[in-house]
Short mmCIF file of C-alpha atoms and ligand atoms in Angstrom, two decimals:
data_model
loop_
_atom_site.label_atom_id
_atom_site.label_comp_id
_atom_site.label_asym_id
_atom_site.label_seq_id
_atom_site.Cartn_x
_atom_site.Cartn_y
_atom_site.Cartn_z
CA UNK X 32 -33.70 59.17 154.94
CA UNK X 33 -35.87 57.08 152.37
CA UNK X 34 -35.13 58.86 148.58
CA UNK X 35 -38.57 57.61 147.62
CA UNK X 36 -40.79 60.32 146.10
CA UNK X 37 -43.64 61.58 148.29
CA UNK X 38 -46.45 61.56 145.81
CA UNK X 39 -48.34 64.32 148.16
CA UNK X 40 -45.69 66.41 146.54
CA UNK X 41 -46.66 69.43 143.59
CA UNK X 42 -43.40 71.44 144.17
CA UNK X 43 -41.62 70.11 140.08
CA UNK X 44 -38.49 71.53 141.12
CA UNK X 45 -37.76 69.91 144.28
CA UNK X 46 -38.14 66.38 142.27
CA UNK X 47 -35.19 64.46 141.66
CA UNK X 48 -35.06 64.75 137.49
CA UNK X 49 -34.55 62.19 135.14
CA UNK X 50 -31.65 62.19 132.95
CA UNK X 51 -29.62 59.25 131.32
CA UNK X 52 -26.55 57.98 133.54
CA UNK X 53 -28.53 59.47 137.19
CA UNK X 54 -30.53 56.74 139.12
CA UNK X 55 -34.36 56.34 138.73
CA UNK X 56 -35.93 58.57 140.46
CA UNK X 57 -38.03 56.16 143.35
CA UNK X 58 -42.08 56.14 144.17
CA UNK X 59 -44.63 53.60 145.18
CA UNK X 60 -47.19 53.69 143.02
CA UNK X 61 -51.54 51.58 142.88
CA UNK X 62 -51.11 49.75 139.46
CA UNK X 63 -53.51 47.54 137.73
CA UNK X 64 -51.24 44.63 139.40
CA UNK X 65 -50.93 45.90 143.29
CA UNK X 66 -48.64 48.18 144.69
CA UNK X 67 -45.32 48.50 142.70
CA UNK X 68 -42.10 50.20 143.60
CA UNK X 69 -39.78 51.22 141.14
CA UNK X 70 -36.86 50.21 143.38
CA UNK X 71 -37.90 47.18 143.88
CA UNK X 72 -36.96 46.45 140.09
CA UNK X 73 -33.31 46.40 141.10
CA UNK X 74 -31.72 42.48 140.08
CA UNK X 75 -33.55 43.64 136.32
CA UNK X 76 -33.85 45.78 133.38
CA UNK X 77 -36.83 47.46 133.44
CA UNK X 78 -38.37 48.90 130.39
CA UNK X 79 -40.53 52.11 131.78
CA UNK X 80 -42.69 54.23 129.61
CA UNK X 81 -45.61 56.34 129.60
CA UNK X 82 -49.04 56.66 127.49
CA UNK X 83 -51.10 59.26 126.48
CA UNK X 84 -54.72 57.64 127.63
CA UNK X 85 -56.59 54.88 128.11
CA UNK X 86 -58.65 53.89 125.28
CA UNK X 87 -57.22 55.51 122.15
CA UNK X 88 -56.01 53.76 118.50
CA UNK X 89 -52.18 54.46 118.69
CA UNK X 90 -51.76 53.17 122.86
CA UNK X 91 -53.68 50.43 122.10
CA UNK X 92 -51.65 49.37 119.21
CA UNK X 93 -47.93 49.57 121.45
CA UNK X 94 -49.77 47.86 124.53
CA UNK X 95 -50.43 44.85 122.04
CA UNK X 96 -47.18 44.89 120.05
CA UNK X 97 -46.01 44.59 124.01
CA UNK X 98 -47.99 41.82 125.58
CA UNK X 99 -46.94 40.37 122.17
CA UNK X 100 -43.31 39.85 122.80
CA UNK X 101 -42.95 40.13 126.42
CA UNK X 102 -41.77 36.30 125.82
CA UNK X 103 -38.80 38.62 123.88
CA UNK X 104 -38.54 41.04 126.58
CA UNK X 105 -38.15 38.05 129.19
CA UNK X 106 -35.58 36.34 127.37
CA UNK X 107 -33.68 39.79 127.99
CA UNK X 108 -34.30 39.78 131.68
CA UNK X 109 -36.03 42.38 131.55
CA UNK X 110 -40.08 43.85 132.94
CA UNK X 111 -42.29 46.43 131.59
CA UNK X 112 -43.85 48.94 133.56
CA UNK X 113 -46.12 51.28 132.02
CA UNK X 114 -47.94 54.36 133.09
CA UNK X 115 -49.99 56.88 132.77
CA UNK X 116 -52.44 59.94 133.79
CA UNK X 117 -55.85 57.92 133.55
CA UNK X 118 -57.32 56.62 137.07
CA UNK X 119 -57.30 53.22 138.14
CA UNK X 120 -60.32 52.00 137.21
CA UNK X 121 -59.69 53.72 133.11
CA UNK X 122 -56.97 51.21 132.98
CA UNK X 123 -58.75 48.36 135.11
CA UNK X 124 -61.60 48.73 132.46
CA UNK X 125 -59.25 49.10 128.92
CA UNK X 126 -57.10 45.98 129.86
CA UNK X 127 -60.53 44.39 130.19
CA UNK X 128 -61.29 46.09 126.82
CA UNK X 129 -58.36 44.87 125.15
CA UNK X 130 -58.54 41.05 125.96
CA UNK X 131 -62.64 40.98 125.33
CA UNK X 132 -62.36 41.98 122.21
CA UNK X 133 -58.11 41.81 121.09
CA UNK X 134 -58.02 38.33 123.34
CA UNK X 135 -54.49 39.97 124.23
CA UNK X 136 -54.03 40.18 128.66
CA UNK X 137 -52.28 42.43 129.17
CA UNK X 138 -50.34 40.96 132.06
CA UNK X 139 -47.85 43.95 133.12
CA UNK X 140 -48.83 46.62 135.13
CA UNK X 141 -49.99 50.23 134.50
CA UNK X 142 -49.71 53.07 137.21
CA UNK X 143 -52.22 55.20 138.03
CA UNK X 144 -50.66 58.32 138.17
CA UNK X 145 -53.86 61.14 138.33
CA UNK X 146 -51.69 63.99 140.02
CA UNK X 147 -48.96 63.39 137.27
CA UNK X 148 -46.39 63.69 139.92
CA UNK X 149 -44.32 60.90 138.79
CA UNK X 150 -44.95 61.59 135.15
CA UNK X 151 -43.44 64.86 135.80
CA UNK X 152 -40.52 63.66 137.59
CA UNK X 153 -39.66 62.06 134.43
CA UNK X 154 -40.21 64.34 132.46
CA UNK X 155 -43.06 62.28 130.47
CA UNK X 156 -45.14 65.96 130.51
CA UNK X 157 -44.04 67.45 127.58
CA UNK X 158 -45.10 71.99 127.33
CA UNK X 159 -45.59 70.52 123.58
CA UNK X 160 -48.71 67.90 124.52
CA UNK X 161 -52.05 68.96 125.61
CA UNK X 162 -51.11 69.82 130.18
CA UNK X 163 -53.46 66.53 131.65
CA UNK X 164 -51.99 63.95 128.80
CA UNK X 165 -47.98 62.26 128.98
CA UNK X 166 -46.32 61.57 125.76
CA UNK X 167 -45.03 58.59 124.83
CA UNK X 168 -41.42 58.26 126.74
CA UNK X 169 -39.56 55.23 127.43
CA UNK X 170 -36.89 54.63 130.07
CA UNK X 171 -34.66 51.95 130.06
CA UNK X 172 -33.15 51.69 133.53
CA UNK X 173 -30.77 49.19 134.60
CA UNK X 174 -30.54 46.33 136.75
CA UNK X 175 -28.31 48.87 139.12
CA UNK X 176 -31.29 51.44 138.72
CA UNK X 177 -29.42 53.72 136.57
CA UNK X 178 -31.41 55.31 133.26
CA UNK X 179 -29.39 53.97 130.47
CA UNK X 180 -31.54 56.07 127.45
CA UNK X 181 -34.97 57.76 127.22
CA UNK X 182 -36.60 58.23 124.12
CA UNK X 183 -39.86 60.92 123.44
CA UNK X 184 -42.77 60.48 120.72
CA UNK X 185 -45.07 62.70 119.92
CA UNK X 186 -49.39 61.64 120.52
CA UNK X 187 -49.90 60.94 116.66
CA UNK X 188 -46.69 58.02 116.16
CA UNK X 189 -46.84 54.94 117.58
CA UNK X 190 -43.07 53.55 118.89
CA UNK X 191 -41.43 50.48 117.64
CA UNK X 192 -41.69 47.42 120.21
CA UNK X 193 -38.93 45.58 117.78
CA UNK X 194 -36.18 49.14 118.50
CA UNK X 195 -37.36 48.90 121.89
CA UNK X 196 -35.90 45.58 122.02
CA UNK X 197 -33.02 46.41 119.73
CA UNK X 198 -32.16 49.45 121.83
CA UNK X 199 -32.17 46.67 125.31
CA UNK X 200 -30.15 44.60 123.67
CA UNK X 201 -27.48 46.81 122.46
CA UNK X 202 -27.07 48.52 126.37
CA UNK X 203 -26.46 44.83 126.79
CA UNK X 204 -23.91 44.06 124.47
CA UNK X 205 -22.38 47.56 125.18
CA UNK X 206 -21.79 46.45 128.60
CA UNK X 207 -21.09 43.13 128.82
CA UNK X 208 -18.66 42.84 126.03
CA UNK X 209 -17.40 46.35 126.35
CA UNK X 210 -18.03 47.57 122.59
CA UNK X 211 -20.36 49.73 120.81
CA UNK X 212 -23.41 49.63 118.68
CA UNK X 213 -23.34 50.86 115.31
CA UNK X 214 -26.34 52.24 113.18
CA UNK X 215 -28.56 49.91 113.35
CA UNK X 216 -26.98 47.30 114.94
CA UNK X 217 -28.88 44.18 116.01
CA UNK X 218 -28.24 40.75 118.09
CA UNK X 219 -26.41 38.65 116.06
CA UNK X 220 -24.37 41.69 114.24
CA UNK X 221 -20.47 43.07 114.22
CA UNK X 222 -20.18 45.39 116.94
CA UNK X 223 -17.62 48.51 117.04
CA UNK X 224 -14.63 48.95 119.73
CA UNK X 225 -15.43 52.15 121.80
CA UNK X 226 -13.82 55.46 120.68
CA UNK X 227 -10.01 55.74 121.58
CA UNK X 228 -9.48 57.36 124.47
CA UNK X 229 -6.30 58.39 124.29
CA UNK X 230 -3.22 58.44 120.91
CA UNK X 231 -1.82 55.11 122.49
CA UNK X 232 -5.08 53.15 121.72
CA UNK X 233 -5.57 55.51 118.40
CA UNK X 234 -1.86 54.53 117.31
CA UNK X 235 -3.22 50.60 118.67
CA UNK X 236 -5.85 50.95 115.93
CA UNK X 237 -3.55 52.42 112.44
CA UNK X 238 -2.90 49.06 111.51
CA UNK X 239 -1.90 50.65 107.84
CA UNK X 240 -4.71 48.83 106.28
CA UNK X 241 -5.82 52.13 105.16
CA UNK X 242 -8.75 51.04 107.30
CA UNK X 243 -10.01 54.18 109.98
CA UNK X 244 -8.17 54.51 113.23
CA UNK X 245 -11.89 55.50 114.87
CA UNK X 246 -14.15 53.85 113.42
CA UNK X 247 -12.40 49.27 114.05
CA UNK X 248 -15.44 46.71 113.80
CA UNK X 249 -14.98 44.42 116.07
CA UNK X 250 -13.03 40.90 115.11
CA UNK X 251 -14.00 37.48 116.23
CA UNK X 252 -11.16 37.82 118.42
CA UNK X 253 -10.69 41.59 119.97
C1 BEZ C 433 -54.08 57.62 120.96
O1 BEZ C 433 -52.91 57.19 121.14
O2 BEZ C 433 -54.25 57.28 119.60
C2 BEZ C 433 -54.55 58.80 121.53
C3 BEZ C 433 -53.62 59.57 122.61
C4 BEZ C 433 -53.86 60.37 123.34
C5 BEZ C 433 -54.76 61.09 122.33
C6 BEZ C 433 -55.27 60.45 121.14
C7 BEZ C 433 -55.23 59.67 120.88
#
């Protein structure tokens, strides 16, 4: 039996919910680039994000910024997928208008979610927001289809695409090098060793030089 979301359902309680560590709820949806299935992105990273409304100032600034950085997402083997509760025709008109006014062609797909089924399953509709508008949510989904990070912003505050790229790079570094990344980490900076999980590991990190056993920057040979 398929786990793909049936978009005709409106009983939110029965829909799978989006949590860090959970498989991203699957769905098929109409987008500006044709039909898209979330599980079709397996094998690559995906930044899946919602915006409150087409033809609005903050959302327009975010879309232009995402598009201008698309090569950097590609370099990290990551695709972009947008969503709002606006209709496909509103999305198409907005994309054409952005191209005409800002000379930026939005090349990643934007989902129409008029029924809000996907937005509700992903927790993109919050009580504090307008009931018909998704908040600014970002889901980082790994090549196995697992949600690895999620952030939510209110209507009035635009996201930083640079920060989204930083989190993506940090997740990938944490996976490949089995490390953690401290505050403000940027690619090329030293990560920290992941927290010791038992006394033996804690003892091994107690080097006697006064350094904290629970805070070890990874050296070049570690
Ligand atoms: C904005 O992106 O600027 C915006 C979004 C929703 C409502 C109002 C403004």
